[in-house]
Tab-separated table of C-alpha atoms in Angstrom:
chain	number	residue	atom	x	y	z
P	227	UNK	CA	-36.797	13.114	70.502
P	228	UNK	CA	-37.354	16.834	70.775
P	229	UNK	CA	-35.089	19.361	69.091
P	230	UNK	CA	-34.842	22.370	71.357
P	231	UNK	CA	-35.232	25.904	70.035
P	232	UNK	CA	-32.393	27.283	72.126
P	233	UNK	CA	-28.800	26.606	71.143
P	234	UNK	CA	-26.793	24.829	73.866
P	235	UNK	CA	-23.199	25.551	74.818
P	236	UNK	CA	-21.949	22.969	77.318
P	237	UNK	CA	-18.520	23.676	78.851
P	238	UNK	CA	-16.570	20.522	79.710
P	239	UNK	CA	-15.465	20.574	83.344
P	240	UNK	CA	-12.481	18.396	82.369
P	241	UNK	CA	-10.930	21.555	80.896
P	242	UNK	CA	-11.523	23.449	84.138
P	243	UNK	CA	-9.627	23.566	87.414
P	244	UNK	CA	-9.689	19.943	88.550
P	245	UNK	CA	-7.607	20.709	91.619
P	246	UNK	CA	-10.412	22.808	93.008
P	247	UNK	CA	-13.711	21.673	91.561
P	248	UNK	CA	-15.748	23.467	94.209
P	249	UNK	CA	-14.235	26.862	93.409
P	250	UNK	CA	-14.515	26.112	89.697
P	251	UNK	CA	-18.213	25.224	89.986
P	252	UNK	CA	-18.875	28.361	92.069
P	253	UNK	CA	-17.256	30.459	89.344
P	254	UNK	CA	-19.591	28.919	86.736
P	255	UNK	CA	-22.828	29.650	88.609
P	256	UNK	CA	-25.565	30.688	86.200
P	257	UNK	CA	-24.421	28.525	83.282
P	258	UNK	CA	-27.186	26.704	81.405
P	259	UNK	CA	-25.216	23.490	81.040
P	260	UNK	CA	-22.163	21.572	82.201
P	261	UNK	CA	-20.523	18.690	80.323
P	262	UNK	CA	-18.960	15.706	82.105
P	263	UNK	CA	-16.717	13.300	80.202
P	264	UNK	CA	-16.408	9.852	81.733
P	265	UNK	CA	-13.309	8.299	80.121
P	266	UNK	CA	-12.264	4.846	81.296
P	267	UNK	CA	-8.749	4.522	79.867
P	268	UNK	CA	-9.950	1.593	77.738
P	269	UNK	CA	-12.349	2.933	75.137
P	270	UNK	CA	-10.185	6.072	74.996
P	271	UNK	CA	-6.620	6.503	76.164
P	272	UNK	CA	-7.247	9.005	78.932
P	273	UNK	CA	-8.930	8.533	82.307
P	274	UNK	CA	-11.082	11.435	83.480
P	275	UNK	CA	-13.082	10.735	86.623
P	276	UNK	CA	-15.469	8.119	87.921
P	277	UNK	CA	-18.881	7.960	89.511
P	278	UNK	CA	-17.822	9.379	92.906
P	279	UNK	CA	-16.647	12.610	91.313
P	280	UNK	CA	-19.673	12.794	89.021
P	281	UNK	CA	-21.984	12.335	91.988
P	282	UNK	CA	-20.135	15.020	93.975
P	283	UNK	CA	-20.401	17.495	91.069
P	284	UNK	CA	-24.091	16.835	90.418
P	285	UNK	CA	-24.903	17.051	94.138
P	286	UNK	CA	-23.032	20.324	94.516
P	287	UNK	CA	-24.112	22.344	91.490
P	288	UNK	CA	-27.511	23.537	90.244
P	289	UNK	CA	-26.220	23.601	86.653
P	290	UNK	CA	-27.917	20.889	84.539
P	291	UNK	CA	-25.326	18.279	83.592
P	292	UNK	CA	-24.860	16.154	80.514
P	293	UNK	CA	-22.595	13.105	80.472
P	294	UNK	CA	-20.558	11.766	77.542
P	295	UNK	CA	-19.621	8.137	78.243
P	296	UNK	CA	-16.326	7.269	76.554
P	297	UNK	CA	-16.195	3.813	78.096
P	298	UNK	CA	-16.170	0.176	76.984
P	299	UNK	CA	-19.376	-0.821	78.805
P	300	UNK	CA	-21.728	2.159	78.847
P	301	UNK	CA	-24.738	0.195	80.093
P	302	UNK	CA	-22.955	-0.420	83.414
P	303	UNK	CA	-23.159	3.307	84.194
P	304	UNK	CA	-26.709	4.181	83.216
P	305	UNK	CA	-28.623	3.369	86.361
P	306	UNK	CA	-26.227	5.162	88.678
P	307	UNK	CA	-25.960	8.242	86.468
P	308	UNK	CA	-29.722	8.557	86.255
P	309	UNK	CA	-30.084	8.039	89.980
P	310	UNK	CA	-27.651	10.822	90.815
P	311	UNK	CA	-29.569	13.298	88.644
P	312	UNK	CA	-27.702	13.592	85.337
P	313	UNK	CA	-30.052	15.204	82.802
P	314	UNK	CA	-28.578	14.176	79.450
P	315	UNK	CA	-26.696	11.011	78.699
P	316	UNK	CA	-24.897	9.756	75.598
P	317	UNK	CA	-22.634	6.798	74.900
P	318	UNK	CA	-20.570	5.829	71.885
P	319	UNK	CA	-22.302	3.827	69.207
P	320	UNK	CA	-18.894	2.172	68.613
P	321	UNK	CA	-18.940	0.755	72.172
P	322	UNK	CA	-22.505	-0.565	71.997
P	323	UNK	CA	-23.334	-3.897	70.362
P	324	UNK	CA	-27.021	-3.025	70.952
P	325	UNK	CA	-27.435	0.766	71.061
P	326	UNK	CA	-31.172	0.355	71.488
P	327	UNK	CA	-30.650	-1.287	74.893
P	328	UNK	CA	-28.576	1.639	76.131
P	329	UNK	CA	-31.139	4.175	74.932
P	330	UNK	CA	-34.084	2.384	76.517
P	331	UNK	CA	-32.169	1.890	79.800
P	332	UNK	CA	-31.401	5.621	79.922
P	333	UNK	CA	-35.021	6.460	79.146
P	334	UNK	CA	-36.273	4.021	81.789
P	335	UNK	CA	-33.759	5.413	84.295
P	336	UNK	CA	-35.311	8.838	83.914
P	337	UNK	CA	-32.748	10.736	81.801
P	338	UNK	CA	-34.376	13.810	80.259
P	339	UNK	CA	-32.457	13.220	77.018
P	340	UNK	CA	-30.744	10.112	75.664
P	341	UNK	CA	-28.215	10.149	72.868
P	342	UNK	CA	-25.503	8.423	70.915
P	343	UNK	CA	-21.979	9.754	70.407
P	344	UNK	CA	-20.238	9.132	67.100
P	345	UNK	CA	-16.524	9.090	66.274
P	346	UNK	CA	-15.083	10.466	63.043
P	347	UNK	CA	-14.806	7.054	61.363
P	348	UNK	CA	-18.452	6.061	61.865
P	349	UNK	CA	-20.982	6.763	59.074
P	350	UNK	CA	-24.097	8.739	59.981
P	351	UNK	CA	-26.266	5.978	58.471
P	352	UNK	CA	-25.505	3.823	61.539
P	353	UNK	CA	-27.756	6.145	63.573
P	354	UNK	CA	-30.812	5.683	61.394
P	355	UNK	CA	-32.151	2.458	62.997
P	356	UNK	CA	-32.292	4.277	66.354
P	357	UNK	CA	-33.799	7.550	65.122
P	358	UNK	CA	-37.067	7.024	66.995
P	359	UNK	CA	-35.195	6.597	70.309
P	360	UNK	CA	-32.700	9.431	69.883
P	361	UNK	CA	-33.080	12.799	71.576
P	362	UNK	CA	-29.631	13.878	70.475
P	363	UNK	CA	-26.472	12.908	68.634
P	364	UNK	CA	-23.008	14.036	69.669
P	365	UNK	CA	-20.463	14.161	66.843
P	366	UNK	CA	-16.875	14.031	68.046
P	367	UNK	CA	-14.991	16.503	65.847
P	368	UNK	CA	-11.449	15.515	66.820
P	369	UNK	CA	-10.038	12.030	67.416
P	370	UNK	CA	-11.111	11.591	71.004
P	371	UNK	CA	-7.830	10.997	72.779
P	372	UNK	CA	-5.635	13.738	71.282
P	373	UNK	CA	-6.223	16.914	73.212
P	374	UNK	CA	-5.378	20.000	71.211
P	375	UNK	CA	-5.876	18.556	67.721
P	376	UNK	CA	-7.729	21.034	65.554
P	377	UNK	CA	-11.391	20.795	64.669
P	378	UNK	CA	-12.062	18.537	61.656
P	379	UNK	CA	-14.292	20.461	59.244
P	380	UNK	CA	-15.443	17.160	57.674
P	381	UNK	CA	-17.751	16.771	60.671
P	382	UNK	CA	-19.905	19.569	59.206
P	383	UNK	CA	-20.902	17.214	56.383
P	384	UNK	CA	-21.973	14.680	59.009
P	385	UNK	CA	-24.052	17.309	60.787
P	386	UNK	CA	-25.810	18.204	57.504
P	387	UNK	CA	-26.358	14.537	56.684
P	388	UNK	CA	-27.710	13.777	60.165
P	389	UNK	CA	-30.049	16.767	59.981
P	390	UNK	CA	-31.440	15.424	56.700
P	391	UNK	CA	-31.693	11.804	57.873
P	392	UNK	CA	-32.945	12.335	61.423
P	393	UNK	CA	-35.271	15.266	60.812
P	394	UNK	CA	-35.746	18.403	62.891
P	395	UNK	CA	-36.733	16.654	66.141
P	396	UNK	CA	-33.235	15.441	67.055
P	397	UNK	CA	-30.646	17.693	68.658
P	398	UNK	CA	-27.204	17.556	67.052
P	399	UNK	CA	-24.165	18.448	69.137
P	400	UNK	CA	-20.522	18.837	68.104
P	401	UNK	CA	-17.684	18.149	70.535
P	402	UNK	CA	-13.984	18.821	69.999
P	403	UNK	CA	-11.943	21.865	69.022
P	404	UNK	CA	-15.014	24.135	68.965
P	405	UNK	CA	-14.255	27.857	69.311
P	406	UNK	CA	-15.458	31.308	68.252
P	407	UNK	CA	-13.717	30.845	64.890
P	408	UNK	CA	-15.696	27.777	63.761
P	409	UNK	CA	-18.917	28.050	65.793
P	410	UNK	CA	-20.791	29.959	63.064
P	411	UNK	CA	-20.117	27.223	60.501
P	412	UNK	CA	-21.206	24.546	62.978
P	413	UNK	CA	-24.517	26.322	63.627
P	414	UNK	CA	-25.170	26.947	59.930
P	415	UNK	CA	-24.593	23.238	59.196
P	416	UNK	CA	-27.566	22.467	61.451
P	417	UNK	CA	-26.085	21.774	64.906
P	418	UNK	CA	-28.137	22.737	67.961
P	419	UNK	CA	-25.393	22.415	70.573
P	420	UNK	CA	-21.644	22.294	71.156
P	421	UNK	CA	-19.329	21.070	73.884
P	422	UNK	CA	-16.467	23.479	74.548
P	423	UNK	CA	-13.265	23.241	76.563
P	424	UNK	CA	-10.473	25.771	76.196
P	425	UNK	CA	-12.793	28.208	74.390
P	426	UNK	CA	-14.415	28.812	77.789
P	427	UNK	CA	-11.882	27.682	80.396
P	428	UNK	CA	-8.911	29.245	78.605
P	429	UNK	CA	-10.574	32.661	78.867
P	430	UNK	CA	-9.913	35.091	81.693
P	431	UNK	CA	-13.643	35.187	82.433
P	432	UNK	CA	-15.141	31.779	81.562
P	433	UNK	CA	-18.772	32.828	82.150
P	434	UNK	CA	-18.355	35.811	79.844
P	435	UNK	CA	-16.713	33.574	77.212
P	436	UNK	CA	-19.665	31.175	77.551
P	437	UNK	CA	-22.183	33.992	77.045
P	438	UNK	CA	-20.232	35.358	74.061
P	439	UNK	CA	-20.327	31.922	72.404
P	440	UNK	CA	-24.076	31.649	73.019
P	441	UNK	CA	-24.632	35.066	71.428
P	442	UNK	CA	-22.446	34.120	68.494
P	443	UNK	CA	-24.422	30.886	68.004
P	444	UNK	CA	-27.758	32.659	68.148
P	445	UNK	CA	-26.619	35.275	65.632
P	446	UNK	CA	-25.444	32.502	63.282
P	447	UNK	CA	-28.750	30.698	63.837
P	448	UNK	CA	-30.659	33.719	62.560
P	449	UNK	CA	-28.721	33.473	59.269
P	450	UNK	CA	-29.840	29.886	58.661
């Protein structure tokens, strides 16, 4: 893995204007990252969008995309996601009997970064056997299928623990309920990226909100 020096803020398009994705993507031009949740209605309660929509988004936008697979059979998606040009790819450790297989398939497919996502109930120690294959870890900081539940501060302990166990080379992202009020604490705990929804798309000017969060994160990073 390679921990990046720059903090990443990745707005989740699922919180954007789904009725007009083209206009929404145009309005986000210049962002450094875009987050796509693929939810299958089985591993999590909600259904987001499938491969056709993902392919259309990736084809249309120049923004680098990262995909969070919240699905029962993540390995079924890897080849197609890599082929359509997704840059970062993570799947839930809870959905993978053999996480190593998923990570090597993503690497072989050509993903620039391969990761594992972790729900609240899963101990950080479960990541350790895969440390040498992991570019990043995504900690879900709310229970995945309840939109609007507040951020769980307990995830900060997991971030600190993962930083200690996985070393500096692995990126650590936090996803769920992240906003300007808790971002500083997340950065100081050792995270190198966050996924955001309403904190960007709920703002009058989403690109400005995105830049403000990046500045906030970099200021907090200087305090570490």
